Amino acid sequence: MFEHLPKTTQEFAQWPWEQIAPYFDNLDQRALNATTVDHWLANWTHLDELLSETYARLHVATTQDTTDEAAEKLYHAFLENILPHAETAEQKLKEKLLASGLEPDGFAIPLRDMRAEAALFREENLPLLVQERKIISEFNRVQGTQTVEWDGEERTLLQMEKLQIEPDRDLREKAWCVVSQRILADRDRVNELWGRFMHLRRAIAQNAGYDSYRAYKWQQRLRFDYTPDDCTTFHNAIEEVVVPAATRIYEKRRAQLGVDTLRPWD
């Protein structure tokens, strides 16, 4: 039946969950053994690629134009109507493969990652993860609508960045202040979003059995090669080695400019 899957994500994006679900059901019901596992994995990969690319395209569309309400509506519809069902179905397939004890050639690392992902899954987190993605979309919209007026025209903050390499120090200062004031104008809104993030992410971590969101995220990001303590060691090394080097560079820059103190626009 997998030969009937759409060839493009544009077509797949039009499918409701009821049309996608039979493909997951088929994978869940099929016999899984050393003979069938390669074909089973290939079918699952094809289905997962369509889902992943559809999600990515819908998300990117909301970032290309953060004021595009139609793009946001399509993205939210996918988050609410497709993604939670797909993540639940994917969990069943992960558990099926892990329970089989099969380890196809070259699959040791993917299986390691799959064990970590399966251990994190909690059905009660599905609606919370949808909320989290929506808040991220809101945050992107706040940033995407930040513009300033400069020389009689509207400019994005990214367009303003090139002014920070202008030789005129007064102009750099003026541009920096204009941008900073625009960012601060959204301070209350951004603070409110981050407050929602904090409470939501704490709940997600606790549902998964973790005391902190960092510990939860560490496993979600599949960080097996280094620990939080390793990051602390790295941070300390930056403080001891990089900061003094940067200070010397800044002092050289201050002397070149002939100013008493370097400012952010320098």
PDB file of C-alpha atoms in Angstrom:
ATOM      1  CA  MET A   1       0.000   0.000   0.000  1.00  0.00           C
ATOM      2  CA  PHE A   2       2.935   2.361   0.527  1.00  0.00           C
ATOM      3  CA  GLU A   3       3.276   2.870  -3.217  1.00  0.00           C
ATOM      4  CA  HIS A   4       0.083   4.919  -2.967  1.00  0.00           C
ATOM      5  CA  LEU A   5       1.608   7.529  -0.663  1.00  0.00           C
ATOM      6  CA  PRO A   6       1.867  10.978  -2.252  1.00  0.00           C
ATOM      7  CA  LYS A   7       5.055  11.756  -4.145  1.00  0.00           C
ATOM      8  CA  THR A   8       5.186  15.328  -2.826  1.00  0.00           C
ATOM      9  CA  THR A   9       4.609  16.985   0.530  1.00  0.00           C
ATOM     10  CA  GLN A  10       2.328  19.507  -1.158  1.00  0.00           C
ATOM     11  CA  GLU A  11      -0.139  16.698  -1.800  1.00  0.00           C
ATOM     12  CA  PHE A  12       0.507  14.980   1.527  1.00  0.00           C
ATOM     13  CA  ALA A  13      -0.209  18.220   3.407  1.00  0.00           C
ATOM     14  CA  GLN A  14      -3.822  17.981   2.202  1.00  0.00           C
ATOM     15  CA  TRP A  15      -4.367  14.593   3.813  1.00  0.00           C
ATOM     16  CA  PRO A  16      -6.388  14.412   7.065  1.00  0.00           C
ATOM     17  CA  TRP A  17      -5.213  12.092   9.831  1.00  0.00           C
ATOM     18  CA  GLU A  18      -7.874   9.551   8.879  1.00  0.00           C
ATOM     19  CA  GLN A  19      -6.093   9.096   5.555  1.00  0.00           C
ATOM     20  CA  ILE A  20      -2.638   8.796   7.123  1.00  0.00           C
ATOM     21  CA  ALA A  21      -3.548   6.509  10.027  1.00  0.00           C
ATOM     22  CA  PRO A  22      -3.971   3.285   7.966  1.00  0.00           C
ATOM     23  CA  TYR A  23      -0.287   3.420   7.001  1.00  0.00           C
ATOM     24  CA  PHE A  24       0.763   3.455  10.643  1.00  0.00           C
ATOM     25  CA  ASP A  25      -1.765   0.711  11.408  1.00  0.00           C
ATOM     26  CA  ASN A  26      -0.297  -1.376   8.601  1.00  0.00           C
ATOM     27  CA  LEU A  27       3.216  -1.053  10.044  1.00  0.00           C
ATOM     28  CA  ASP A  28       1.974  -1.846  13.532  1.00  0.00           C
ATOM     29  CA  GLN A  29       0.142  -4.985  12.419  1.00  0.00           C
ATOM     30  CA  ARG A  30       2.826  -6.420  10.137  1.00  0.00           C
ATOM     31  CA  ALA A  31       5.085  -9.227  11.303  1.00  0.00           C
ATOM     32  CA  LEU A  32       8.519  -7.981  12.266  1.00  0.00           C
ATOM     33  CA  ASN A  33      11.494 -10.324  12.017  1.00  0.00           C
ATOM     34  CA  ALA A  34      14.976 -10.508  10.535  1.00  0.00           C
ATOM     35  CA  THR A  35      13.521 -11.120   7.075  1.00  0.00           C
ATOM     36  CA  THR A  36      10.964  -8.321   7.068  1.00  0.00           C
ATOM     37  CA  VAL A  37      12.683  -5.609   9.122  1.00  0.00           C
ATOM     38  CA  ASP A  38      14.533  -3.854   6.271  1.00  0.00           C
ATOM     39  CA  HIS A  39      11.389  -3.413   4.167  1.00  0.00           C
ATOM     40  CA  TRP A  40       9.403  -2.425   7.273  1.00  0.00           C
ATOM     41  CA  LEU A  41      11.960   0.249   8.147  1.00  0.00           C
ATOM     42  CA  ALA A  42      12.012   1.532   4.570  1.00  0.00           C
ATOM     43  CA  ASN A  43       8.224   1.985   4.595  1.00  0.00           C
ATOM     44  CA  TRP A  44       8.310   3.699   7.981  1.00  0.00           C
ATOM     45  CA  THR A  45      11.110   5.981   6.807  1.00  0.00           C
ATOM     46  CA  HIS A  46       9.129   6.999   3.729  1.00  0.00           C
ATOM     47  CA  LEU A  47       6.090   7.859   5.847  1.00  0.00           C
ATOM     48  CA  ASP A  48       8.179   9.696   8.430  1.00  0.00           C
ATOM     49  CA  GLU A  49       9.930  11.724   5.727  1.00  0.00           C
ATOM     50  CA  LEU A  50       6.593  12.951   4.383  1.00  0.00           C
ATOM     51  CA  LEU A  51       5.435  13.944   7.861  1.00  0.00           C
ATOM     52  CA  SER A  52       8.723  15.606   8.803  1.00  0.00           C
ATOM     53  CA  GLU A  53       9.019  17.578   5.578  1.00  0.00           C
ATOM     54  CA  THR A  54       5.376  18.668   5.728  1.00  0.00           C
ATOM     55  CA  TYR A  55       5.888  19.919   9.276  1.00  0.00           C
ATOM     56  CA  ALA A  56       9.111  21.715   8.282  1.00  0.00           C
ATOM     57  CA  ARG A  57       7.531  23.412   5.258  1.00  0.00           C
ATOM     58  CA  LEU A  58       4.502  24.585   7.225  1.00  0.00           C
ATOM     59  CA  HIS A  59       6.724  25.912  10.010  1.00  0.00           C
ATOM     60  CA  VAL A  60       9.109  27.680   7.642  1.00  0.00           C
ATOM     61  CA  ALA A  61       6.155  29.338   5.903  1.00  0.00           C
ATOM     62  CA  THR A  62       5.206  30.985   9.208  1.00  0.00           C
ATOM     63  CA  THR A  63       8.744  32.345   9.629  1.00  0.00           C
ATOM     64  CA  GLN A  64       9.095  33.695   6.093  1.00  0.00           C
ATOM     65  CA  ASP A  65       6.207  36.072   6.735  1.00  0.00           C
ATOM     66  CA  THR A  66       5.201  36.211  10.391  1.00  0.00           C
ATOM     67  CA  THR A  67       2.076  38.204   9.476  1.00  0.00           C
ATOM     68  CA  ASP A  68       0.762  35.511   7.103  1.00  0.00           C
ATOM     69  CA  GLU A  69      -2.401  34.380   8.890  1.00  0.00           C
ATOM     70  CA  ALA A  70      -3.177  31.698   6.290  1.00  0.00           C
ATOM     71  CA  ALA A  71       0.249  30.087   6.808  1.00  0.00           C
ATOM     72  CA  GLU A  72      -0.200  30.194  10.572  1.00  0.00           C
ATOM     73  CA  LYS A  73      -3.648  28.612  10.292  1.00  0.00           C
ATOM     74  CA  LEU A  74      -2.267  25.708   8.226  1.00  0.00           C
ATOM     75  CA  TYR A  75       0.619  25.230  10.642  1.00  0.00           C
ATOM     76  CA  HIS A  76      -1.653  25.216  13.690  1.00  0.00           C
ATOM     77  CA  ALA A  77      -4.042  22.789  11.998  1.00  0.00           C
ATOM     78  CA  PHE A  78      -1.132  20.391  11.474  1.00  0.00           C
ATOM     79  CA  LEU A  79      -0.017  20.832  15.088  1.00  0.00           C
ATOM     80  CA  GLU A  80      -3.489  20.126  16.436  1.00  0.00           C
ATOM     81  CA  ASN A  81      -4.895  17.526  14.030  1.00  0.00           C
ATOM     82  CA  ILE A  82      -1.926  15.575  12.696  1.00  0.00           C
ATOM     83  CA  LEU A  83       1.177  15.822  14.875  1.00  0.00           C
ATOM     84  CA  PRO A  84      -0.165  14.430  18.192  1.00  0.00           C
ATOM     85  CA  HIS A  85      -1.669  11.412  16.412  1.00  0.00           C
ATOM     86  CA  ALA A  86       1.535  10.876  14.432  1.00  0.00           C
ATOM     87  CA  GLU A  87       3.730  11.086  17.539  1.00  0.00           C
ATOM     88  CA  THR A  88       1.535   8.532  19.321  1.00  0.00           C
ATOM     89  CA  ALA A  89       1.659   6.209  16.314  1.00  0.00           C
ATOM     90  CA  GLU A  90       5.433   6.663  16.006  1.00  0.00           C
ATOM     91  CA  GLN A  91       5.807   5.708  19.675  1.00  0.00           C
ATOM     92  CA  LYS A  92       3.986   2.426  19.045  1.00  0.00           C
ATOM     93  CA  LEU A  93       6.339   1.616  16.182  1.00  0.00           C
ATOM     94  CA  LYS A  94       9.397   2.472  18.270  1.00  0.00           C
ATOM     95  CA  GLU A  95       8.172   0.178  21.037  1.00  0.00           C
ATOM     96  CA  LYS A  96       7.456  -2.563  18.488  1.00  0.00           C
ATOM     97  CA  LEU A  97      10.962  -2.413  17.037  1.00  0.00           C
ATOM     98  CA  LEU A  98      12.670  -2.178  20.425  1.00  0.00           C
ATOM     99  CA  ALA A  99      10.646  -5.102  21.801  1.00  0.00           C
ATOM    100  CA  SER A 100      11.611  -7.233  18.802  1.00  0.00           C
ATOM    101  CA  GLY A 101      15.271  -7.245  19.834  1.00  0.00           C
ATOM    102  CA  LEU A 102      16.248  -6.813  16.185  1.00  0.00           C
ATOM    103  CA  GLU A 103      19.329  -4.764  15.348  1.00  0.00           C
ATOM    104  CA  PRO A 104      19.794  -4.309  11.598  1.00  0.00           C
ATOM    105  CA  ASP A 105      23.310  -3.677  10.319  1.00  0.00           C
ATOM    106  CA  GLY A 106      24.487  -0.146  11.038  1.00  0.00           C
ATOM    107  CA  PHE A 107      21.476   0.565  13.232  1.00  0.00           C
ATOM    108  CA  ALA A 108      23.132   0.669  16.651  1.00  0.00           C
ATOM    109  CA  ILE A 109      23.106   4.488  16.937  1.00  0.00           C
ATOM    110  CA  PRO A 110      19.523   4.938  15.643  1.00  0.00           C
ATOM    111  CA  LEU A 111      18.370   2.301  18.133  1.00  0.00           C
ATOM    112  CA  ARG A 112      20.186   4.089  20.943  1.00  0.00           C
ATOM    113  CA  ASP A 113      18.437   7.330  19.977  1.00  0.00           C
ATOM    114  CA  MET A 114      15.111   5.563  19.657  1.00  0.00           C
ATOM    115  CA  ARG A 115      15.374   4.144  23.179  1.00  0.00           C
ATOM    116  CA  ALA A 116      15.978   7.628  24.553  1.00  0.00           C
ATOM    117  CA  GLU A 117      13.039   9.090  22.604  1.00  0.00           C
ATOM    118  CA  ALA A 118      10.693   6.262  23.576  1.00  0.00           C
ATOM    119  CA  ALA A 119      11.601   6.667  27.248  1.00  0.00           C
ATOM    120  CA  LEU A 120      10.644  10.370  27.109  1.00  0.00           C
ATOM    121  CA  PHE A 121       7.236   9.863  25.539  1.00  0.00           C
ATOM    122  CA  ARG A 122       4.227  10.709  27.686  1.00  0.00           C
ATOM    123  CA  GLU A 123       0.754  10.966  26.197  1.00  0.00           C
ATOM    124  CA  GLU A 124      -0.146  13.763  28.622  1.00  0.00           C
ATOM    125  CA  ASN A 125       2.672  15.845  27.157  1.00  0.00           C
ATOM    126  CA  LEU A 126       1.254  15.837  23.632  1.00  0.00           C
ATOM    127  CA  PRO A 127      -1.114  18.813  24.122  1.00  0.00           C
ATOM    128  CA  LEU A 128       1.597  20.629  26.093  1.00  0.00           C
ATOM    129  CA  LEU A 129       4.078  20.188  23.241  1.00  0.00           C
ATOM    130  CA  VAL A 130       1.488  21.627  20.850  1.00  0.00           C
ATOM    131  CA  GLN A 131       1.151  24.645  23.152  1.00  0.00           C
ATOM    132  CA  GLU A 132       4.922  25.018  23.267  1.00  0.00           C
ATOM    133  CA  ARG A 133       5.194  25.076  19.480  1.00  0.00           C
ATOM    134  CA  LYS A 134       2.419  27.662  19.296  1.00  0.00           C
ATOM    135  CA  ILE A 135       4.212  29.897  21.804  1.00  0.00           C
ATOM    136  CA  ILE A 136       7.372  29.607  19.702  1.00  0.00           C
ATOM    137  CA  SER A 137       5.294  30.732  16.725  1.00  0.00           C
ATOM    138  CA  GLU A 138       4.041  33.711  18.746  1.00  0.00           C
ATOM    139  CA  PHE A 139       7.588  34.610  19.746  1.00  0.00           C
ATOM    140  CA  ASN A 140       8.709  34.469  16.096  1.00  0.00           C
ATOM    141  CA  ARG A 141       5.809  36.739  15.172  1.00  0.00           C
ATOM    142  CA  VAL A 142       6.859  39.305  17.769  1.00  0.00           C
ATOM    143  CA  GLN A 143      10.415  39.328  16.447  1.00  0.00           C
ATOM    144  CA  GLY A 144       9.344  39.265  12.814  1.00  0.00           C
ATOM    145  CA  THR A 145       7.189  42.374  13.148  1.00  0.00           C
ATOM    146  CA  GLN A 146       9.931  44.465  14.761  1.00  0.00           C
ATOM    147  CA  THR A 147      10.805  47.275  12.359  1.00  0.00           C
ATOM    148  CA  VAL A 148      12.014  50.851  12.747  1.00  0.00           C
ATOM    149  CA  GLU A 149      11.835  54.017  10.689  1.00  0.00           C
ATOM    150  CA  TRP A 150      15.216  55.144   9.399  1.00  0.00           C
ATOM    151  CA  ASP A 151      15.851  57.897   6.876  1.00  0.00           C
ATOM    152  CA  GLY A 152      12.157  58.032   6.053  1.00  0.00           C
ATOM    153  CA  GLU A 153      11.738  54.321   5.315  1.00  0.00           C
ATOM    154  CA  GLU A 154      10.756  51.229   7.262  1.00  0.00           C
ATOM    155  CA  ARG A 155      13.602  48.826   7.959  1.00  0.00           C
ATOM    156  CA  THR A 156      13.883  45.485   9.684  1.00  0.00           C
ATOM    157  CA  LEU A 157      16.297  45.082  12.571  1.00  0.00           C
ATOM    158  CA  LEU A 158      18.417  42.835  10.377  1.00  0.00           C
ATOM    159  CA  GLN A 159      18.705  45.603   7.791  1.00  0.00           C
ATOM    160  CA  MET A 160      19.809  47.951  10.541  1.00  0.00           C
ATOM    161  CA  GLU A 161      22.754  45.753  11.502  1.00  0.00           C
ATOM    162  CA  LYS A 162      24.918  46.941   8.613  1.00  0.00           C
ATOM    163  CA  LEU A 163      24.903  50.428  10.156  1.00  0.00           C
ATOM    164  CA  GLN A 164      27.036  49.076  12.995  1.00  0.00           C
ATOM    165  CA  ILE A 165      30.066  48.953  10.686  1.00  0.00           C
ATOM    166  CA  GLU A 166      29.699  52.574   9.590  1.00  0.00           C
ATOM    167  CA  PRO A 167      32.779  54.724  10.438  1.00  0.00           C
ATOM    168  CA  ASP A 168      30.605  57.522  11.884  1.00  0.00           C
ATOM    169  CA  ARG A 169      30.391  56.759  15.624  1.00  0.00           C
ATOM    170  CA  ASP A 170      27.436  59.087  16.219  1.00  0.00           C
ATOM    171  CA  LEU A 171      25.500  57.356  13.457  1.00  0.00           C
ATOM    172  CA  ARG A 172      26.281  53.941  14.955  1.00  0.00           C
ATOM    173  CA  GLU A 173      25.087  55.109  18.353  1.00  0.00           C
ATOM    174  CA  LYS A 174      21.863  56.537  16.953  1.00  0.00           C
ATOM    175  CA  ALA A 175      21.130  53.323  15.014  1.00  0.00           C
ATOM    176  CA  TRP A 176      21.878  51.153  18.053  1.00  0.00           C
ATOM    177  CA  CYS A 177      19.562  53.220  20.257  1.00  0.00           C
ATOM    178  CA  VAL A 178      16.730  53.139  17.721  1.00  0.00           C
ATOM    179  CA  VAL A 179      16.958  49.351  17.458  1.00  0.00           C
ATOM    180  CA  SER A 180      17.229  48.870  21.227  1.00  0.00           C
ATOM    181  CA  GLN A 181      14.188  51.050  21.876  1.00  0.00           C
ATOM    182  CA  ARG A 182      12.183  49.020  19.367  1.00  0.00           C
ATOM    183  CA  ILE A 183      13.175  45.754  21.021  1.00  0.00           C
ATOM    184  CA  LEU A 184      12.330  47.114  24.464  1.00  0.00           C
ATOM    185  CA  ALA A 185       8.893  48.159  23.211  1.00  0.00           C
ATOM    186  CA  ASP A 186       8.024  44.438  23.149  1.00  0.00           C
ATOM    187  CA  ARG A 187       9.559  43.741  26.530  1.00  0.00           C
ATOM    188  CA  ASP A 188       6.293  43.031  28.353  1.00  0.00           C
ATOM    189  CA  ARG A 189       5.038  40.759  25.580  1.00  0.00           C
ATOM    190  CA  VAL A 190       8.289  38.787  25.431  1.00  0.00           C
ATOM    191  CA  ASN A 191       8.416  38.480  29.215  1.00  0.00           C
ATOM    192  CA  GLU A 192       4.865  37.131  29.207  1.00  0.00           C
ATOM    193  CA  LEU A 193       5.769  34.523  26.585  1.00  0.00           C
ATOM    194  CA  TRP A 194       8.855  33.409  28.481  1.00  0.00           C
ATOM    195  CA  GLY A 195       6.772  33.130  31.642  1.00  0.00           C
ATOM    196  CA  ARG A 196       4.428  30.774  29.793  1.00  0.00           C
ATOM    197  CA  PHE A 197       7.420  28.854  28.468  1.00  0.00           C
ATOM    198  CA  MET A 198       8.768  28.386  31.998  1.00  0.00           C
ATOM    199  CA  HIS A 199       5.579  26.938  33.481  1.00  0.00           C
ATOM    200  CA  LEU A 200       4.811  24.812  30.425  1.00  0.00           C
ATOM    201  CA  ARG A 201       8.300  23.362  30.121  1.00  0.00           C
ATOM    202  CA  ARG A 202       8.485  22.595  33.830  1.00  0.00           C
ATOM    203  CA  ALA A 203       5.256  20.609  33.483  1.00  0.00           C
ATOM    204  CA  ILE A 204       6.575  18.748  30.404  1.00  0.00           C
ATOM    205  CA  ALA A 205       9.752  17.755  32.253  1.00  0.00           C
ATOM    206  CA  GLN A 206       7.895  16.674  35.393  1.00  0.00           C
ATOM    207  CA  ASN A 207       5.444  14.563  33.382  1.00  0.00           C
ATOM    208  CA  ALA A 208       8.437  12.755  31.886  1.00  0.00           C
ATOM    209  CA  GLY A 209       9.907  12.142  35.332  1.00  0.00           C
ATOM    210  CA  TYR A 210      12.598  14.839  35.375  1.00  0.00           C
ATOM    211  CA  ASP A 211      13.300  17.389  38.071  1.00  0.00           C
ATOM    212  CA  SER A 212      14.379  20.049  35.548  1.00  0.00           C
ATOM    213  CA  TYR A 213      13.649  21.027  31.984  1.00  0.00           C
ATOM    214  CA  ARG A 214      17.398  20.977  31.276  1.00  0.00           C
ATOM    215  CA  ALA A 215      17.612  17.289  32.172  1.00  0.00           C
ATOM    216  CA  TYR A 216      14.574  16.569  29.982  1.00  0.00           C
ATOM    217  CA  LYS A 217      15.940  18.585  27.071  1.00  0.00           C
ATOM    218  CA  TRP A 218      19.353  16.961  27.384  1.00  0.00           C
ATOM    219  CA  GLN A 219      17.833  13.585  26.621  1.00  0.00           C
ATOM    220  CA  GLN A 220      15.459  14.968  23.989  1.00  0.00           C
ATOM    221  CA  ARG A 221      18.437  16.424  22.133  1.00  0.00           C
ATOM    222  CA  LEU A 222      20.182  13.062  22.383  1.00  0.00           C
ATOM    223  CA  ARG A 223      23.278  14.459  24.065  1.00  0.00           C
ATOM    224  CA  PHE A 224      25.143  11.265  24.908  1.00  0.00           C
ATOM    225  CA  ASP A 225      28.710  12.463  24.366  1.00  0.00           C
ATOM    226  CA  TYR A 226      28.918  15.199  26.989  1.00  0.00           C
ATOM    227  CA  THR A 227      27.216  16.153  30.239  1.00  0.00           C
ATOM    228  CA  PRO A 228      26.041  19.394  31.871  1.00  0.00           C
ATOM    229  CA  ASP A 229      29.165  19.220  34.017  1.00  0.00           C
ATOM    230  CA  ASP A 230      31.272  19.140  30.849  1.00  0.00           C
ATOM    231  CA  CYS A 231      29.521  22.347  29.750  1.00  0.00           C
ATOM    232  CA  THR A 232      30.365  23.964  33.080  1.00  0.00           C
ATOM    233  CA  THR A 233      34.007  23.010  32.565  1.00  0.00           C
ATOM    234  CA  PHE A 234      33.867  24.537  29.081  1.00  0.00           C
ATOM    235  CA  HIS A 235      32.273  27.736  30.426  1.00  0.00           C
ATOM    236  CA  ASN A 236      35.017  28.021  33.048  1.00  0.00           C
ATOM    237  CA  ALA A 237      37.670  27.597  30.366  1.00  0.00           C
ATOM    238  CA  ILE A 238      36.097  30.439  28.374  1.00  0.00           C
ATOM    239  CA  GLU A 239      36.164  32.659  31.449  1.00  0.00           C
ATOM    240  CA  GLU A 240      39.804  31.838  32.134  1.00  0.00           C
ATOM    241  CA  VAL A 241      41.192  31.914  28.586  1.00  0.00           C
ATOM    242  CA  VAL A 242      38.827  33.591  26.117  1.00  0.00           C
ATOM    243  CA  VAL A 243      37.599  36.508  28.231  1.00  0.00           C
ATOM    244  CA  PRO A 244      41.140  37.860  28.875  1.00  0.00           C
ATOM    245  CA  ALA A 245      41.942  37.520  25.171  1.00  0.00           C
ATOM    246  CA  ALA A 246      38.722  39.339  24.238  1.00  0.00           C
ATOM    247  CA  THR A 247      39.534  42.058  26.789  1.00  0.00           C
ATOM    248  CA  ARG A 248      42.880  42.659  25.086  1.00  0.00           C
ATOM    249  CA  ILE A 249      41.152  42.921  21.708  1.00  0.00           C
ATOM    250  CA  TYR A 250      38.613  45.384  23.106  1.00  0.00           C
ATOM    251  CA  GLU A 251      41.380  47.495  24.602  1.00  0.00           C
ATOM    252  CA  LYS A 252      43.119  47.620  21.236  1.00  0.00           C
ATOM    253  CA  ARG A 253      39.852  48.685  19.625  1.00  0.00           C
ATOM    254  CA  ARG A 254      39.330  51.398  22.269  1.00  0.00           C
ATOM    255  CA  ALA A 255      42.801  52.786  21.620  1.00  0.00           C
ATOM    256  CA  GLN A 256      42.227  52.795  17.861  1.00  0.00           C
ATOM    257  CA  LEU A 257      38.998  54.754  18.293  1.00  0.00           C
ATOM    258  CA  GLY A 258      40.604  57.155  20.763  1.00  0.00           C
ATOM    259  CA  VAL A 259      37.705  56.928  23.238  1.00  0.00           C
ATOM    260  CA  ASP A 260      37.731  56.570  27.018  1.00  0.00           C
ATOM    261  CA  THR A 261      35.242  53.675  27.115  1.00  0.00           C
ATOM    262  CA  LEU A 262      33.959  51.263  24.478  1.00  0.00           C
ATOM    263  CA  ARG A 263      30.215  51.306  24.017  1.00  0.00           C
ATOM    264  CA  PRO A 264      27.909  48.633  22.468  1.00  0.00           C
ATOM    265  CA  TRP A 265      27.902  50.496  19.120  1.00  0.00           C
ATOM    266  CA  ASP A 266      31.722  50.307  18.978  1.00  0.00           C
TER     267      ASP A 266
END
